[in-house]
């Protein structure tokens, strides 16, 4: 592998990135699954996150194996269950059978990232390979819309939809729809219906917050509209600034929920990306630096 790894001076080094990638490679099973820990469970959302991390670190073949595993276990209707367990074969043993719409949509974000990390001479072929999986997943997700156009959070294993939509999930889904449309463009296709659906979701996020179940104590509802591009520019910066006193413990990171001093590396790192997206680089840098306290070196 010959790739220049990213680093942030004084915060995270290229060697740190390489070490994290080695940890993920050690977790990956022969099927391509990347469980949370050795022998642990795996959910498709975090699996896509780890595949993207492998691409960033230059391990494109391992990332492709991760996506191939998702394609192998995808249901005929385009969905995935919430959690799977390694079983020494296809690693498709279901631990939790619920279907989460945001989780199923997220493959589009990972796929377009994987394509754009690919070498130019295989980029088109990679996009074509990924397209059927992404198309099926997003079509299934949009089939779970309620009458106002928002996607219900989840579906039970006996196909009964839950009765509410989530702000964080909707923000992520609209981003995945835009990613899916970008992947379609890579192969000369077009999905304007996905863009229309994404725009409708952004309008709800900005203008109809009461359309979502109240999860405002969770940090993700604070920063996800910015992380996913639903809020941009000055509105995004103002939104993040208003939530900082509630969710950030200075020098430590981001509370998972506003009423508990429960700091997580994942929320802190995601919030860092949201601040960077809003142009608030100093705060983004501080947040990323605070994740060091959670790192096992």
XYZ file of C-alpha atoms in Angstrom:
297
model
C 0.000 0.000 0.000
C 1.380 3.404 -0.982
C -0.949 6.134 0.198
C -0.445 9.420 2.002
C -2.460 9.122 5.182
C -4.316 12.140 6.579
C -3.238 13.804 9.794
C -4.080 16.877 11.859
C -0.974 18.485 13.305
C -0.920 18.200 17.067
C -4.149 16.177 17.157
C -3.825 12.915 15.225
C -0.888 11.563 13.241
C -0.633 9.411 10.154
C 0.742 6.661 12.394
C -2.404 6.913 14.525
C -4.548 6.493 11.413
C -2.501 3.494 10.311
C -2.822 1.883 13.744
C -6.598 2.331 13.756
C -6.794 0.800 10.295
C -4.773 -2.215 11.441
C -7.244 -2.709 14.281
C -10.140 -2.733 11.810
C -8.310 -5.144 9.519
C -7.753 -7.482 12.456
C -11.490 -7.411 13.201
C -12.594 -8.193 9.642
C -13.755 -11.772 9.110
C -13.217 -13.825 5.923
C -16.752 -12.940 4.788
C -15.919 -9.225 4.886
C -17.939 -8.472 8.031
C -16.336 -6.050 10.501
C -17.794 -6.750 13.967
C -17.647 -4.290 16.847
C -15.147 -6.502 18.679
C -13.700 -9.976 18.019
C -16.671 -12.318 17.864
C -19.082 -9.456 18.519
C -22.105 -8.274 16.618
C -22.189 -6.014 13.570
C -24.735 -3.488 12.376
C -24.771 -2.244 8.766
C -24.398 1.433 9.741
C -21.202 1.056 11.768
C -19.988 -1.468 9.211
C -20.217 1.214 6.503
C -18.407 3.663 8.788
C -15.518 1.229 9.219
C -15.401 0.531 5.484
C -15.061 4.260 4.852
C -12.259 4.405 7.410
C -10.434 1.614 5.586
C -10.734 3.524 2.315
C -9.336 6.667 3.962
C -6.380 4.611 5.182
C -5.777 3.209 1.698
C -7.087 -0.321 2.316
C -9.428 -0.308 -0.670
C -9.562 -4.077 -1.144
C -10.616 -4.608 2.465
C -13.223 -1.870 2.106
C -14.559 -3.555 -1.022
C -14.819 -6.859 0.845
C -16.840 -5.054 3.503
C -19.289 -3.755 0.904
C -19.425 -7.132 -0.827
C -20.510 -8.679 2.484
C -23.406 -6.227 2.698
C -24.399 -7.044 -0.876
C -24.280 -10.758 -0.085
C -26.625 -10.550 2.911
C -28.988 -7.850 1.589
C -32.621 -8.968 1.568
C -34.448 -9.210 -1.746
C -36.424 -6.052 -0.912
C -33.210 -4.040 -0.356
C -33.175 -3.992 3.440
C -30.894 -5.289 6.185
C -31.641 -6.374 9.729
C -30.309 -4.270 12.580
C -27.633 -6.614 13.975
C -25.819 -9.691 12.706
C -23.461 -12.151 14.374
C -20.407 -13.860 12.885
C -21.058 -17.539 12.264
C -17.940 -18.704 10.445
C -19.682 -18.820 7.084
C -21.614 -15.905 5.507
C -21.896 -14.144 8.887
C -25.589 -13.543 8.282
C -26.951 -14.875 11.563
C -29.509 -12.297 12.726
C -29.153 -11.022 16.294
C -31.766 -8.235 16.112
C -34.347 -8.516 13.342
C -35.686 -4.942 13.308
C -35.108 -2.867 10.157
C -33.808 0.685 10.723
C -34.441 2.947 7.728
C -31.482 5.237 8.368
C -29.184 2.234 8.739
C -30.379 0.773 5.447
C -30.031 4.097 3.613
C -26.462 4.674 4.771
C -24.997 2.262 2.224
C -25.428 5.040 -0.370
C -23.106 7.342 1.552
C -20.503 4.622 1.892
C -20.811 3.545 -1.729
C -20.224 6.963 -3.236
C -17.284 7.446 -0.853
C -15.825 4.096 -1.955
C -16.219 5.010 -5.623
C -14.499 8.357 -5.155
C -11.634 6.677 -3.322
C -11.161 4.208 -6.184
C -8.436 4.602 -8.778
C -9.637 6.454 -11.856
C -9.338 3.431 -14.150
C -11.744 1.334 -12.029
C -14.036 4.078 -10.796
C -16.832 3.539 -13.307
C -16.773 -0.239 -12.898
C -16.865 0.167 -9.120
C -19.860 2.493 -9.354
C -21.697 0.034 -11.585
C -20.978 -2.808 -9.175
C -22.295 -0.840 -6.194
C -25.363 0.573 -7.920
C -27.846 -2.353 -7.639
C -27.322 -2.623 -3.874
C -27.742 1.120 -3.358
C -30.772 1.425 -5.630
C -32.573 -1.421 -3.862
C -31.770 -0.032 -0.412
C -32.965 3.509 -1.127
C -36.098 2.333 -2.892
C -36.935 0.230 0.170
C -36.294 3.182 2.496
C -38.571 5.496 0.523
C -41.291 2.849 0.575
C -41.424 3.449 4.348
C -42.594 7.058 4.004
C -45.694 8.267 5.758
C -48.215 10.618 4.148
C -46.177 13.778 4.852
C -43.139 12.383 3.014
C -41.001 11.655 6.071
C -39.549 8.184 6.505
C -40.600 6.205 9.552
C -37.718 5.291 11.818
C -37.996 1.512 11.732
C -39.966 -1.555 10.714
C -40.445 -4.636 12.885
C -39.358 -8.057 11.721
C -42.991 -8.842 10.853
C -43.238 -5.763 8.616
C -45.094 -3.463 11.021
C -43.776 0.115 10.692
C -43.072 2.174 13.777
C -45.264 5.256 14.042
C -42.794 8.163 14.138
C -39.903 9.782 12.298
C -36.625 10.932 13.852
C -34.793 14.187 13.196
C -31.345 12.591 13.202
C -32.473 9.694 11.044
C -34.175 12.011 8.564
C -31.105 14.238 8.319
C -28.971 11.198 7.567
C -31.466 9.748 5.082
C -31.629 12.958 3.035
C -27.833 12.934 2.847
C -27.870 9.295 1.748
C -30.451 10.098 -0.938
C -28.156 12.808 -2.311
C -25.262 10.353 -2.185
C -27.361 7.828 -4.090
C -28.186 10.415 -6.737
C -24.473 11.217 -7.029
C -23.709 7.521 -7.516
C -26.390 7.336 -10.203
C -24.718 10.248 -11.980
C -21.405 8.365 -11.919
C -22.935 5.701 -14.187
C -24.885 8.120 -16.371
C -28.205 7.528 -14.641
C -30.419 10.038 -12.836
C -32.695 9.821 -9.815
C -34.332 13.258 -9.535
C -37.031 11.691 -7.348
C -34.425 11.019 -4.675
C -33.332 14.658 -4.738
C -36.931 15.848 -4.479
C -37.471 13.559 -1.493
C -34.269 14.839 0.131
C -35.320 18.466 -0.369
C -38.684 17.710 1.223
C -36.929 16.262 4.257
C -34.709 19.316 4.622
C -37.770 21.562 4.536
C -39.272 19.550 7.384
C -36.027 19.721 9.383
C -35.854 23.506 9.018
C -39.531 24.439 9.195
C -41.398 21.625 10.976
C -39.397 20.353 13.961
C -42.632 19.154 15.554
C -42.915 16.577 12.757
C -40.328 14.461 14.571
C -40.404 12.557 17.840
C -38.783 14.657 20.562
C -35.269 13.338 21.052
C -33.762 16.756 21.802
C -31.824 15.501 24.817
C -29.646 13.475 22.447
C -26.604 15.246 21.004
C -27.158 13.747 17.573
C -30.341 15.786 17.159
C -28.186 18.868 17.760
C -25.330 18.362 15.316
C -26.681 15.943 12.694
C -28.610 18.544 10.661
C -25.274 20.342 10.171
C -23.168 17.201 9.704
C -25.442 16.046 6.883
C -25.781 19.409 5.148
C -29.440 19.996 6.003
C -28.336 23.224 7.713
C -25.558 25.241 6.089
C -23.856 28.623 6.282
C -24.611 31.099 9.094
C -27.700 29.133 10.143
C -25.535 26.067 10.747
C -22.947 28.006 12.743
C -25.630 29.665 14.880
C -27.337 26.331 15.500
C -24.122 24.698 16.698
C -23.231 27.669 18.894
C -26.597 27.503 20.658
C -26.123 23.843 21.526
C -22.507 24.055 22.685
C -23.256 24.953 26.356
C -25.782 22.125 26.587
C -23.837 19.291 25.027
C -20.121 20.057 25.315
C -18.004 19.456 28.412
C -14.969 21.628 27.836
C -11.788 19.623 27.541
C -13.646 16.304 27.535
C -16.014 16.111 24.579
C -19.690 15.817 23.694
C -22.331 14.408 26.011
C -24.357 11.670 24.386
C -27.414 13.079 26.178
C -27.771 16.564 27.619
C -28.728 15.542 31.153
C -25.890 13.096 31.822
C -22.106 13.530 31.918
C -21.699 10.646 29.497
C -19.014 11.485 26.935
C -18.483 9.355 23.840
C -15.713 9.441 21.267
C -18.189 8.868 18.442
C -20.441 11.833 19.237
C -17.397 14.022 19.823
C -15.786 13.058 16.508
C -19.034 13.491 14.577
C -19.622 16.878 16.179
C -16.085 17.820 15.157
C -16.975 17.096 11.532
C -20.176 19.122 11.871
C -18.240 22.125 13.169
C -15.725 21.749 10.342
C -18.573 21.639 7.814
C -19.888 24.897 9.287
C -16.459 26.525 8.952
C -15.838 26.545 12.714
C -12.396 25.026 12.434
C -11.011 25.936 15.863
C -13.912 24.276 17.662
C -13.708 21.299 15.299
C -10.030 20.893 16.095
C -10.642 21.085 19.845
C -13.364 18.456 19.690
C -11.226 16.077 17.664
C -8.323 16.575 20.072
C -10.552 15.672 23.012
C -11.233 12.241 21.514
C -7.629 11.332 22.381
C -8.774 10.588 25.910
C -10.815 7.669 24.579
C -8.089 6.215 22.373
C -6.347 2.978 23.314
C -2.761 3.350 22.158
